Amino acid sequence: MTELGFGNELMLDWETVLENLQRIQIRNGINQAPIHEGMDFSLEMETGTGKTYVYLRTIHELHAKYGFTKFIIVVPSVAIREGVMKNLEITREHFEDIYGRQPFDYWVYDSKRVSSLRQFATSNQLQILVINIDAFNRKANNVIHRENDRLSGQKPIELVQSTHPIVILDEPQNMESTQAKEAIASLNPLCTLRYSATHRRMYNLLYRLGPVKAYEMKLVKRIEVDSVIDDPDFNRPFIRLESITPTKTKITAKLTIDVQAEDGPSRKTVSVSQNGTDLFDLSKGRPAYQGYIVDHIDAGNGYIAFTNGITLYVGQAVGAHQDDVMRVQIQETVKEHLEKELRVYKEFPEGKRLKVLSLFFIDRVANYVEADGKIRKWFEEAYTELAQKPRYAVLELPPVEVVHNGYFATDRKGMAKDTSGNTQADDEAYELIMKHKERLLSRDEPLRFIFSHSALREGWDNPNVFQICTLNETRSEIKKRQEIGRGLRLPVDETGQRIIDHPVNRLTVIANESYDDFARSLQTEIEEETGDKFPKPDNKRQRRIVRRREDLRDNKDFVELWNRIKHKTRYTVEYDTNVLIERAAEAIKSMLAVAAPSLHAVKSGIDITEQGVSTELLSVRQESVTPSGQVPDLIGYIQRQTELTRGTIAEILIRSERLNDVFMNPQQFLDFATRAIRETLQHLMIEGIKYELTGQEYEMLKKFKEDDGGFEEELNLYESRLVKVNKSVYDRIEVDSNVELEFAKGLDSRKDIRFFVKLPGWFKIETPVGSYNPDWAIVKQSENEGTKLYLVRETKGSTYLGDLRDSEQAKIRCGEAHFGRLNVDYRVVKSAQEV
């Protein structure tokens, strides 16, 4: 106790605290954690695992066991402050049941009522003060640092300092600036406890509940992704402005466009830095891009202008079905919501059911708040249509006008507006949604669908949010962990009971990207933000030198083997054009049906384990988009891809009887037809292929670094991929799979195998479907005759060619023809036992 009031007191010295810290770290599996000199301690808890409850209970525990009475909870935002106050309110009775009816006070610091700090300082009962960092981090402006007549000329901060409070930082990563650190130190804390899922810096880490552990312990909802994907529609020009980067000498714009490749168009990113650049040229001659010539790039305003009058700002695109994607996202969200409500109705008894909520993030408020806003219109249409289905009749769904609402920042006239998320108007939106948080959980409240802008990105989560839909006219830039964090908390039923380990505990994210991309982004963020380790790439530092056998040139087995396989060849092909026309026409006739351009809604489950983030496909729904109606030059396109004559192509198309499909989806027809013709042509070429010797040979030993071929004296390889052997060119062989590992070990252990070599990447055979690198060359001693066999073997999972991809089959056929010309035995095997 001091003249200013009652305070906390710690009788332990730092050495004793340090011993206790290290003992706790070992007990919690936190070994080799760096020690921070000072009474700062970090606790990492994944979003949605009850972080606020844990530190509130810690307060009561410290008071009950050690008599500490003064606690300050410092928060970085209004949203988090309101959430803490709501938790203090609803847990009061719960903590009284645990710790008895010990009196305590809690309140939010108010600069207009600083005299209340006298009660905080002088009371001998438990006191909990919640304060925003902005209320005391500016000495020149904050009231708390000024002398006050109502406090007998003292500064309010002096009352706080006299109590030696235990300070709890909620989301401390937002309070790491020098100014914030000085402000926290000005409270004169006994110690500081830091709680977050994403610490920027660790201070004496005490406990860690990371995302992987929380997920495996089922302390948060499972995650699934319902992806609404805009399939590339190559019948129209697609251009998306990704970024504009200015330097001292030039301005560079990055665009995503469709570029013509050998096997058809594909979406790629290109860079543009000069006016006059023609996208027709960058697309490799795609007619759709004619007229798209860069007029100028404006870095200040973030746009690129073309000579045809089209202007694109960063993030905008032409040729995309953006509205269709958002409309289908809304349909999928409403459908998923109603299915979840139906499941709750069937699986939970009356009186124990839970409220299902869906949350929409939108990037433009006007799209929802205006009477004709497209998002509002699409939602009302989707809900009205689905709610009338007999399947959902038992739910007795309320009318559309009462089931949805928006929580947005407003201007002085009370009109909703787009904001950055950290304005005073955002604070007001936060307060409104936080006041309604408990009411939203009531099944008597018809509101089910919540629309928000930036206001709900941080600090607000509701345990009964089961669907999150991000509606953007561009790709969402919200971080994945932040995005899913609004709905990870385990749900509660209408009695307030937490629902644990039930299949309904699943959060569905309706995203405008593939679930593979979503999972990859989520995994990357988890690794970067938490340090959780997933499968690692090869470590460049873990390499070793592999040396060539010194007697290689004198090893008769290898020299004879090499003399048989070292010869280079060239191939020629013969085929009958009439046979090509007949087979290609039949291939087009039997190819897959051509479909109109469409959107796909793909739902998948995401699982987080120690091995990484994995996905599981759950369902797919497709919706057609009206074709553009433009028909390109069919024969010219196919001729560029196949190099056949126009007459041959025309005859193939006519005989196929599939030309009407062109009007359904021209580009898809061209892709399918071109593939069918090329595959037919390749099959004919393989059937008629012949190999002839060129007179050139692969060198056995490498003489110079720039030589094409030859075994080097030593190699620098990744140790994790090496297997030690005795009968090969090097003392170790680098393998790419367990199959190769077992094959090498099997050959090396067999007495009848005299020598073998894994043929290096530079040992290639040219084929009509690309270069082919055979697997193994082997010398085998025949047991009966004592003769030696010189073999080449390809290792595959199946020796039946029908199980292999077409390109693999083709290369194997060419391998047979090539080594047949060299009189070398060539086969496909599954294991070393088959050699």
Coordinates of C-alpha atoms in Angstrom, one line a residue, residues 245 317 515 597:
T245 CA 5.4 -0.1 -60.6
A317 CA -10.4 -6.7 -65.6
Y515 CA -9.4 -24.3 -53.1
P597 CA -18.7 -21.2 -71.0

